[in-house]
Tab-separated table of C-alpha atoms and ligand atoms in Angstrom:
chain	number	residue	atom	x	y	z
F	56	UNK	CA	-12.770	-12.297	6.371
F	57	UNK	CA	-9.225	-11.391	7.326
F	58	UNK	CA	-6.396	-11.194	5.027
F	59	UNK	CA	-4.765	-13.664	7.393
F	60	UNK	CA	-7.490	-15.856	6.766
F	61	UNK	CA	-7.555	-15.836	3.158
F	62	UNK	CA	-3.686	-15.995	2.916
F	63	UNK	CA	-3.733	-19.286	5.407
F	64	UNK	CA	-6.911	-20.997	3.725
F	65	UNK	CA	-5.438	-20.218	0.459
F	66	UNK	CA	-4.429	-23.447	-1.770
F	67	UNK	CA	-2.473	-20.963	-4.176
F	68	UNK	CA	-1.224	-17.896	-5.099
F	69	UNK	CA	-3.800	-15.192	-4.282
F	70	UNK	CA	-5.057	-12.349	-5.836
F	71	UNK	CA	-5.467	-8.756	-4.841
F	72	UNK	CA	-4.675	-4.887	-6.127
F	73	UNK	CA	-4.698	-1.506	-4.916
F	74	UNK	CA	-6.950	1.742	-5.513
F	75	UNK	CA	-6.313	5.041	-4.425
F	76	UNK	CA	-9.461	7.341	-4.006
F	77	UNK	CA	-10.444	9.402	-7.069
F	78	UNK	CA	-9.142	13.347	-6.960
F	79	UNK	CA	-11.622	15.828	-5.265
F	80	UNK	CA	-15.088	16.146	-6.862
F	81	UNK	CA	-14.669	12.858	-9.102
F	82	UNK	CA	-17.886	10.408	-8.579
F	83	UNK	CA	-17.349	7.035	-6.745
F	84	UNK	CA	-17.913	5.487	-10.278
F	85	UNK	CA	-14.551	5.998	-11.779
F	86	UNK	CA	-13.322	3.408	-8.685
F	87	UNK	CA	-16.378	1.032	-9.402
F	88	UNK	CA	-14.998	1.277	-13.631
F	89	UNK	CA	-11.728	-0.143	-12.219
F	90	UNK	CA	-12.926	-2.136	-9.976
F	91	UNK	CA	-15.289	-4.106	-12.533
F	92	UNK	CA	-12.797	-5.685	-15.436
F	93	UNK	CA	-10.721	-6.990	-12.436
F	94	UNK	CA	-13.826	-8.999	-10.413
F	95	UNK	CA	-13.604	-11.856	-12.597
F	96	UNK	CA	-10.444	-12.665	-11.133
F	97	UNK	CA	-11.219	-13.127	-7.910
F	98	UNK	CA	-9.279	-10.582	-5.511
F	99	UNK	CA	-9.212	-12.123	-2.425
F	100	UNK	CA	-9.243	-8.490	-1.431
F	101	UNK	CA	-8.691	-4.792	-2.439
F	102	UNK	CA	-7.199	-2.009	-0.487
F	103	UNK	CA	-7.419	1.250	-0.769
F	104	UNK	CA	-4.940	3.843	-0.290
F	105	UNK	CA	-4.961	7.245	2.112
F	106	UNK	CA	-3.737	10.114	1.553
F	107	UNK	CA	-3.041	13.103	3.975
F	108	UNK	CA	-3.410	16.738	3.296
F	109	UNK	CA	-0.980	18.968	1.595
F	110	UNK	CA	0.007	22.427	0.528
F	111	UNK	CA	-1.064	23.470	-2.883
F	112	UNK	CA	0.257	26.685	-4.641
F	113	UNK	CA	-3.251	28.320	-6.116
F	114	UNK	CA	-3.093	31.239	-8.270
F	115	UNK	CA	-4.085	34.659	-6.448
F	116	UNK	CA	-4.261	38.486	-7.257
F	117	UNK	CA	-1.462	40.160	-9.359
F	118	UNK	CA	-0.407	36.321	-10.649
F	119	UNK	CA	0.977	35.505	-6.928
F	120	UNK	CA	0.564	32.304	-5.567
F	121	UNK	CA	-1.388	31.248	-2.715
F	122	UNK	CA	-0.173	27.933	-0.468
F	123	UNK	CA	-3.416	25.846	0.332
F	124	UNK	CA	-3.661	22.993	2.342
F	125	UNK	CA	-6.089	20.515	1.004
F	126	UNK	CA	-6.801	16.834	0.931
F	127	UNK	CA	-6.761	15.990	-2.624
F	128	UNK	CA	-8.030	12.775	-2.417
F	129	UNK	CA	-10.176	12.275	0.280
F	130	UNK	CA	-13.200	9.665	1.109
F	131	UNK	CA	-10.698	6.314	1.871
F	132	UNK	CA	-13.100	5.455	4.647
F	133	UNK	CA	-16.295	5.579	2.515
F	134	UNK	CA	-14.989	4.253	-0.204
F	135	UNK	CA	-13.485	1.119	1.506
F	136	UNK	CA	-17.639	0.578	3.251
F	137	UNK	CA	-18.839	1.213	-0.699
F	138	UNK	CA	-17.025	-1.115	-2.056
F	139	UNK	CA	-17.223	-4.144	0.540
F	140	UNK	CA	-20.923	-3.367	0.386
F	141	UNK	CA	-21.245	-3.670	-3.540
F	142	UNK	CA	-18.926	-6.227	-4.378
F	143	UNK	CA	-19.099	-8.184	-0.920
F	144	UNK	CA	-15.357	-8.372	-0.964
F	145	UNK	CA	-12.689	-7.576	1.633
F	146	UNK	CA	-11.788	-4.612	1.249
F	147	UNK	CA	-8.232	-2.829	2.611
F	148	UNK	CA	-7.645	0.908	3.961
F	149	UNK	CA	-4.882	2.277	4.756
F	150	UNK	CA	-4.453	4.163	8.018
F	151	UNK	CA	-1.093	6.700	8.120
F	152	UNK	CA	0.003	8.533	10.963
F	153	UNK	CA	0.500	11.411	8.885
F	154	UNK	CA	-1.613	14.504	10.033
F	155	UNK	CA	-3.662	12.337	13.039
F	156	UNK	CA	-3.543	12.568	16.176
F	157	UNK	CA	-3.985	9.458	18.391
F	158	UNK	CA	-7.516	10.538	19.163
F	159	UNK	CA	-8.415	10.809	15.728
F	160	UNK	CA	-6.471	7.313	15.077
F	161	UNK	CA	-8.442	5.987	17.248
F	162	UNK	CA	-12.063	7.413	16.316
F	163	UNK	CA	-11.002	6.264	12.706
F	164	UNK	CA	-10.445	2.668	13.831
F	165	UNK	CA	-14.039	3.176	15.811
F	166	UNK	CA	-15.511	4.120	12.060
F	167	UNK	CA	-13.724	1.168	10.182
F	168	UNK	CA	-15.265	-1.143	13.358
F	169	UNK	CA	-18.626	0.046	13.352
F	170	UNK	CA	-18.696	-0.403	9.521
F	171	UNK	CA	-17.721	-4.110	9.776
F	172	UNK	CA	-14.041	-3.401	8.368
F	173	UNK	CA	-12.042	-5.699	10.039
F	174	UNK	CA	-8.763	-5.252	7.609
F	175	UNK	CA	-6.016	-2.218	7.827
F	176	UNK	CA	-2.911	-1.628	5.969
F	177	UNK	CA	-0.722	0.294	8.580
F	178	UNK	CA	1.780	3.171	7.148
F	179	UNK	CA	3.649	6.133	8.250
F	180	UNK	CA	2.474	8.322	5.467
F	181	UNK	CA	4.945	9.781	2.903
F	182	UNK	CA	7.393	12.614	3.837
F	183	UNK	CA	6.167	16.113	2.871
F	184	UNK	CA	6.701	17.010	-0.690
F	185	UNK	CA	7.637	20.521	0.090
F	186	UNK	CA	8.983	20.348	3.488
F	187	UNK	CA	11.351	17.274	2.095
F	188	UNK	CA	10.680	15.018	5.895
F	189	UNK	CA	7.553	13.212	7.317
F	190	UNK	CA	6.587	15.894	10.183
F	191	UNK	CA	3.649	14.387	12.399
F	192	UNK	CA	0.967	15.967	13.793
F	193	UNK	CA	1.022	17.281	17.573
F	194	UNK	CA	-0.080	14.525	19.355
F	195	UNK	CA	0.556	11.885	16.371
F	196	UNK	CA	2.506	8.804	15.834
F	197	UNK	CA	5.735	9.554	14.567
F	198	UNK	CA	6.269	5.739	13.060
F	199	UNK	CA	4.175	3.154	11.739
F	200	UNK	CA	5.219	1.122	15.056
F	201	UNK	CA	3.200	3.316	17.257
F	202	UNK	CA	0.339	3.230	15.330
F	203	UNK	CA	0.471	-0.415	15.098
F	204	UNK	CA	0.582	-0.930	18.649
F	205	UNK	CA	-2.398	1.603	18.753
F	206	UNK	CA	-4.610	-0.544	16.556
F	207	UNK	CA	-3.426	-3.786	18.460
F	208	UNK	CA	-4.078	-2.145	22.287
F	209	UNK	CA	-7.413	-2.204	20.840
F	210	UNK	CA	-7.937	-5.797	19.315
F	211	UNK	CA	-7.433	-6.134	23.597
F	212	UNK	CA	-9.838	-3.649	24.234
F	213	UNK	CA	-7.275	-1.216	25.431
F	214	UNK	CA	-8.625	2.308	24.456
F	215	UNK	CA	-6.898	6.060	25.218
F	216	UNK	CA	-9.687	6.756	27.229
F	217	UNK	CA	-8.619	4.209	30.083
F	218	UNK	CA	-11.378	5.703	32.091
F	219	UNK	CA	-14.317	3.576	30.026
F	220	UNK	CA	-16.648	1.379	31.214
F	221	UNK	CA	-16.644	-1.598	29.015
F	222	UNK	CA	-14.476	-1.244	26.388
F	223	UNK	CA	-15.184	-2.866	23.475
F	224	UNK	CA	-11.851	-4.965	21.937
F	225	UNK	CA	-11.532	-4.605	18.055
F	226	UNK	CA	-10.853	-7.071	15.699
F	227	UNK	CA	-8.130	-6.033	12.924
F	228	UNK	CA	-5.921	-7.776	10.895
F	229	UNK	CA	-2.828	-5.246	10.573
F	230	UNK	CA	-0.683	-5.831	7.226
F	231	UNK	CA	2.657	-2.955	7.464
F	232	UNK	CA	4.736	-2.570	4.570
F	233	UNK	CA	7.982	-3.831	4.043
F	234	UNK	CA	10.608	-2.624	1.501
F	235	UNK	CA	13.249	-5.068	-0.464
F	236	UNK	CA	15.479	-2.258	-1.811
F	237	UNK	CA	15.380	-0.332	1.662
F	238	UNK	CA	13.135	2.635	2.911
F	239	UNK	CA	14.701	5.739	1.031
F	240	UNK	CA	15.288	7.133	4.788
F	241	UNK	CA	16.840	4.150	6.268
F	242	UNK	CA	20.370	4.385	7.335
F	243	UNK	CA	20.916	0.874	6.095
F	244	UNK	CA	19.404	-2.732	4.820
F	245	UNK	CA	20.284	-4.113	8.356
F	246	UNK	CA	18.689	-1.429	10.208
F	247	UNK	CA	15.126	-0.697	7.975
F	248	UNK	CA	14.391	-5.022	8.588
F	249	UNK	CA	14.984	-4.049	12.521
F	250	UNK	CA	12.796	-1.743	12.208
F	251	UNK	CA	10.392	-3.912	10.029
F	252	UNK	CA	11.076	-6.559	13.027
F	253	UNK	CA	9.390	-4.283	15.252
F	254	UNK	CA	6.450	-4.082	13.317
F	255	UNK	CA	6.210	-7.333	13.440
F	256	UNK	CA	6.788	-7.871	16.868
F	257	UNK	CA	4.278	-5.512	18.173
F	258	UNK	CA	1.443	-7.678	16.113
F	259	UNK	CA	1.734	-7.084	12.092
F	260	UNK	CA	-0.170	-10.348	10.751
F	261	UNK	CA	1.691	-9.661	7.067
F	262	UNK	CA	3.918	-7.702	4.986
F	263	UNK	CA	3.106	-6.125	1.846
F	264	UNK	CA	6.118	-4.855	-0.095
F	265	UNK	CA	7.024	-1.627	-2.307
F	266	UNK	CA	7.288	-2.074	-6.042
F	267	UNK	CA	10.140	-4.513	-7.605
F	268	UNK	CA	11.198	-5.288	-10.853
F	269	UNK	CA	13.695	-7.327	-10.127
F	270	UNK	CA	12.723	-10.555	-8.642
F	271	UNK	CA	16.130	-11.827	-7.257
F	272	UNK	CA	15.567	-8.191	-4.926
F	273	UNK	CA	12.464	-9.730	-3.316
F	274	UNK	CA	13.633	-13.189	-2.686
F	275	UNK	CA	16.714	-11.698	-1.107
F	276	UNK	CA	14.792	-9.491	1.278
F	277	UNK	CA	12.518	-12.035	2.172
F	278	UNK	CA	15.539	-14.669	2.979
F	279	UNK	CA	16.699	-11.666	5.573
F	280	UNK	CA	12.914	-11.313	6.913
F	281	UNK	CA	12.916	-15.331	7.739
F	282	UNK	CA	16.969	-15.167	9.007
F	283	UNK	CA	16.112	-12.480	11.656
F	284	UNK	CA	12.775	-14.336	12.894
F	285	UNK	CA	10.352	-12.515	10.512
F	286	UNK	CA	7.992	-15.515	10.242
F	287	UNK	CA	4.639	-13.593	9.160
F	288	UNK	CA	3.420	-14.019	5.346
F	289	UNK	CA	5.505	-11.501	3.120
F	290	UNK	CA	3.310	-10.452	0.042
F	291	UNK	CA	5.261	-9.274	-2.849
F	292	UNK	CA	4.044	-5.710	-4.428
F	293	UNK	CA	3.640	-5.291	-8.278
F	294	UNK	CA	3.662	-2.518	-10.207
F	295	UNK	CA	3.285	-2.424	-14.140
F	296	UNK	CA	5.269	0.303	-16.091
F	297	UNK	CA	3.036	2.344	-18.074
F	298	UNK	CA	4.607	5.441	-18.930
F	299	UNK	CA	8.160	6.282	-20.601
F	300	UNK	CA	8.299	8.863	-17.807
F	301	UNK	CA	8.730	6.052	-15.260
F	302	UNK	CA	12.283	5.299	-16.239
F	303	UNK	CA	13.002	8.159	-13.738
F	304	UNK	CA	9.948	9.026	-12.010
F	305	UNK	CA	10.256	5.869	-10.211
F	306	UNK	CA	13.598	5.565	-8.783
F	307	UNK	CA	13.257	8.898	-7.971
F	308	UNK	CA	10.066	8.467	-5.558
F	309	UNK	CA	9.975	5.242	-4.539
F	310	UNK	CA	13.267	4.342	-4.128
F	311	UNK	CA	13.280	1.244	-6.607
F	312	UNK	CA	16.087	-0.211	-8.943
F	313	UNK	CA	15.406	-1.026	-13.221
F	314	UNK	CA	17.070	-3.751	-14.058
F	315	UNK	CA	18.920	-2.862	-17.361
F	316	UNK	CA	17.215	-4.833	-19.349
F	317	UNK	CA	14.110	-2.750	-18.493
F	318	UNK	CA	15.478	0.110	-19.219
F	319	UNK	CA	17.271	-0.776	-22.247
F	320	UNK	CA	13.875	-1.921	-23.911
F	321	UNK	CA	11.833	1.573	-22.207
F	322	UNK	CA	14.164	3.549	-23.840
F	323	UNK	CA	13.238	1.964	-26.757
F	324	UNK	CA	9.287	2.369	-26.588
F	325	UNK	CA	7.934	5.029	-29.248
F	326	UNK	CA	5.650	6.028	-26.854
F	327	UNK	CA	3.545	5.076	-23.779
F	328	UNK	CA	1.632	2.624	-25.536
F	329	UNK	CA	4.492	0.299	-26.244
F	330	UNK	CA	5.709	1.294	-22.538
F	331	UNK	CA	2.673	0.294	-21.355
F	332	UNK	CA	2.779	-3.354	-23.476
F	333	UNK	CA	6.358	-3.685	-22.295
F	334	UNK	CA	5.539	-3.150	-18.638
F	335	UNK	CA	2.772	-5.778	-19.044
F	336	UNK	CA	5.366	-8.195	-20.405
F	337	UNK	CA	7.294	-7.393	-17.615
F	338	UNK	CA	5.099	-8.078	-15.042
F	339	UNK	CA	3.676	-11.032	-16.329
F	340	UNK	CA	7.070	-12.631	-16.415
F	341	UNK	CA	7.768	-11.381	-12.451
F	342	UNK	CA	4.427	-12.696	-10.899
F	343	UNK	CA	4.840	-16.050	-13.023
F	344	UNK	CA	8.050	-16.458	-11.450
F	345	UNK	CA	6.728	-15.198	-8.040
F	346	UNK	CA	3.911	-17.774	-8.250
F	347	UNK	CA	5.807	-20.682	-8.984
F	348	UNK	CA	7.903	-19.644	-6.313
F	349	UNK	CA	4.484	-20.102	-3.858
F	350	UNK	CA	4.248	-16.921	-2.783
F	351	UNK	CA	0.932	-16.276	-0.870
F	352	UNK	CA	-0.788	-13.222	-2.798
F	353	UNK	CA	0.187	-11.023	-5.599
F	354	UNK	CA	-0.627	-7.485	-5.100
F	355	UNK	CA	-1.207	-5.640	-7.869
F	356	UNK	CA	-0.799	-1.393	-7.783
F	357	UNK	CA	-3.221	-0.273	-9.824
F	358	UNK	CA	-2.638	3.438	-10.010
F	359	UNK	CA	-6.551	3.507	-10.585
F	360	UNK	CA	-6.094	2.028	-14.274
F	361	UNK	CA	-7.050	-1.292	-14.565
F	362	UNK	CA	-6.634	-2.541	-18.491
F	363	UNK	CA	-3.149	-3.497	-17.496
F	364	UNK	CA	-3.685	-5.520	-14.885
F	365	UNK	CA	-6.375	-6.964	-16.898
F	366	UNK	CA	-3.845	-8.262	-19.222
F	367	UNK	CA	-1.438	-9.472	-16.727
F	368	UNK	CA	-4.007	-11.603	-14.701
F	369	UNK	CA	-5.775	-13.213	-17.568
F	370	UNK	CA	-2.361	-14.490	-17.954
F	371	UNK	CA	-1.024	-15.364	-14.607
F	372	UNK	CA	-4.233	-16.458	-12.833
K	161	FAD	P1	7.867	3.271	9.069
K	161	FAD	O1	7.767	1.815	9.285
K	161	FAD	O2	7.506	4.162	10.177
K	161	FAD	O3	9.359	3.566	8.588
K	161	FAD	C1	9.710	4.854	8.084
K	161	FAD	C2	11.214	5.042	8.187
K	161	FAD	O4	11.602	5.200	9.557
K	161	FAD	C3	12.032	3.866	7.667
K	161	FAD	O5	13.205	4.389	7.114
K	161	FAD	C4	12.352	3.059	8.925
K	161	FAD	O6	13.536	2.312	8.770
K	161	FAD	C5	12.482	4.161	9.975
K	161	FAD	N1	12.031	3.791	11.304
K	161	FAD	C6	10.951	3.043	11.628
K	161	FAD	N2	10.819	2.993	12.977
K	161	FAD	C7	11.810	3.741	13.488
K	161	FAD	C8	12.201	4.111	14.816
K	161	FAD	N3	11.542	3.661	15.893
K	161	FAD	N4	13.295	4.925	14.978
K	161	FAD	C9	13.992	5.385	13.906
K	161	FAD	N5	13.683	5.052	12.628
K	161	FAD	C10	12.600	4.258	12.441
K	161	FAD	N6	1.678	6.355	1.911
K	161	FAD	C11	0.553	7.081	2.098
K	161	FAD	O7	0.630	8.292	2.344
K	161	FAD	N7	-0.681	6.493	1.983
K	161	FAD	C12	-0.827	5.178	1.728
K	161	FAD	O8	-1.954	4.694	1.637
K	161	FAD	C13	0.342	4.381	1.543
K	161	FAD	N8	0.268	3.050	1.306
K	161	FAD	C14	1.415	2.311	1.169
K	161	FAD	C15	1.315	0.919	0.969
K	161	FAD	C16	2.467	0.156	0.821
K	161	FAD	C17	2.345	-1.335	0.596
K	161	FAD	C18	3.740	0.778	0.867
K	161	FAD	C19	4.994	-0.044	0.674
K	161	FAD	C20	3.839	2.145	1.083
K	161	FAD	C21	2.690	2.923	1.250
K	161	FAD	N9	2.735	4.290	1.465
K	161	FAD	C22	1.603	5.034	1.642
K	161	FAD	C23	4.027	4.971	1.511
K	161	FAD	C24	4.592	5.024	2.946
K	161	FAD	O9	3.781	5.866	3.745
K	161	FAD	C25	6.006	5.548	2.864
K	161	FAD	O10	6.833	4.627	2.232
K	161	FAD	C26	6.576	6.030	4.175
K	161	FAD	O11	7.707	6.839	3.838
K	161	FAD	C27	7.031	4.937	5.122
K	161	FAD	O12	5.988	4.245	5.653
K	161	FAD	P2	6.228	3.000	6.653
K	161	FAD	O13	4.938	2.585	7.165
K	161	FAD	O14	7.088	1.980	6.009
K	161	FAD	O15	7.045	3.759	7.815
């Protein structure tokens, strides 16, 4: 079923999390050991992240370094048929425009077709690590826009290849993210929902949203969404602290604000393990709050650890 579908037949708030693909050479059983503590609450669905390739420094002769470009976590595709096939859940991937070309776009969304995935999370990709910018491929989609318009010239069986004989028209639900503190590259709030807009516009069926912790930050954005004709389901992003380390690390890559309060009481954590508790606590007081307010699913970023969550859903579901 589509996301769509399970977000309009839903009679409350919903349920669903994130997975990223275990690191090169890992078995698919550490995402199946996630996956298992969190089946008993009923995700309505799970997506799974993508993530492109990227230089690596590896150590070479005479203690030089070597840049490597590799895919550290690869297998998004087979992962996302493994899962649907095991569990018999929707299941998520996301598709970037990072390091494809349209032609590869569009043999990717063949795969996910032929495999009976009928769900995609569309996103740019992040920016280059090294390089500092998002650089696409020759030949590639530059925004998420594009690549949404790709995937939706399909659903009309509108293919690059306008030369075919009978082209078959997909069938994908396309979810593009959405940010309430503002993409870190946007020039301004006014002009990242324009471009969000435009997401929308060319056929988005929902909007999933980067990490909050402050819940007044997400009700805000979403009162801009619906003000400049955003009317498509707006589902609000989650992510538990769990580290000490993430008083910094995340503002500093995902562009979010800590409330003071937060920090106040991280600062105070011995160590990760009372981190970890806090950012339960935390998040357990956020999704209540999110769920009375009847939003339509909770999404949950698992980071590929799923005790947390655990915790938090036994408690808000
Ligand atoms: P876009 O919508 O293309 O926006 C990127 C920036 O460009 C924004 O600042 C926007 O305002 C601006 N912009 C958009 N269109 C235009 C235009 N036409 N002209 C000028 N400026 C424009 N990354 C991964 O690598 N893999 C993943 O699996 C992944 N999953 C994610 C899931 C969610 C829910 C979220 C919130 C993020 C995810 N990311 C993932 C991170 C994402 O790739 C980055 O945040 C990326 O920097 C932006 O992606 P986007 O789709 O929002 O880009």
């Amino acid at each position: 079923m589509k996301v769509i579908e399970h977000i309009n037949n839903a009679k409350s708030t919903l349920f669903s999390f994130e997975l990223l693909p275990p690191l090169k050479g890992s078995t698919l059983q550490t995402i199946f050991d996630t996956i298992d503590p969190l089946m008993g609450f009923n995700p309505a669905y799970i997506n799974v992240t993508y993530h492109r390739e990227e230089v690596v420094y590896r150590p070479g002769a005479n203690g030089s370094l070597i840049p490597t470009v590799l895919r550290r976590r690869p297998g998004t595709v087979g992962i996302t048929a493994a899962i649907q096939h095991k569990y018999k859940v929707d299941v998520v991937p996301h598709i970037i425009c990072g390091g494809f070309t349209q032609q590869e776009t569009e043999d990717a969304l063949i795969d996910l077709d032929f495999l009976g995935i009928h769900n995609i999370l569309v996103v740019r990709g992040d920016a280059d690590k090294i390089v500092g910018k998002f650089e696409a491929k020759a030949g590639g989609h530059r925004y998420a826009v594009q690549l949404v318009k790709q995937a939706i010239a399909m659903n009309k069986g509108a293919y690059l290849d306008e030369c075919l004989e009978k082209p078959n028209p997909t069938n994908f639900c396309v979810g593009v993210a959405g940010y309430p503190e503002k993409h870190a590259e946007a020039p301004n709030v006014t002009s990242d929902l324009q471009r969000l807009k435009e997401k929308v516009d060319a056929g988005a069926d929902y909007i999933v949203t980067q990490m909050f912790f402050d819940n007044s930050k997400f009700f805000e954005f979403e009162k801009h969404c619906r003000e400049i004709g955003i009317t498509v389901p707006i589902i609000p992003g989650i992510k538990p602290i769990s580290l000490k380390e993430h008083l910094s690390i995340l503002p500093r890559i995902f562009n979010v604000h800590l409330p003071q309060e937060l920090v106040t009481d991280l600062e105070k954590c011995a160590d990760n393990k009372a981190a970890k508790e806090l950012g339960v606590e935390w998040a357990v007081a956020q999704a209540k709050e999110l769920k009375e307010k009847g939003v339509p699913s909770i999404h949950f970023y698992t980071m590929g650890k799923s005790d947390n969550i655990v915790k938090i859903a036994r408690r808000v579901y």
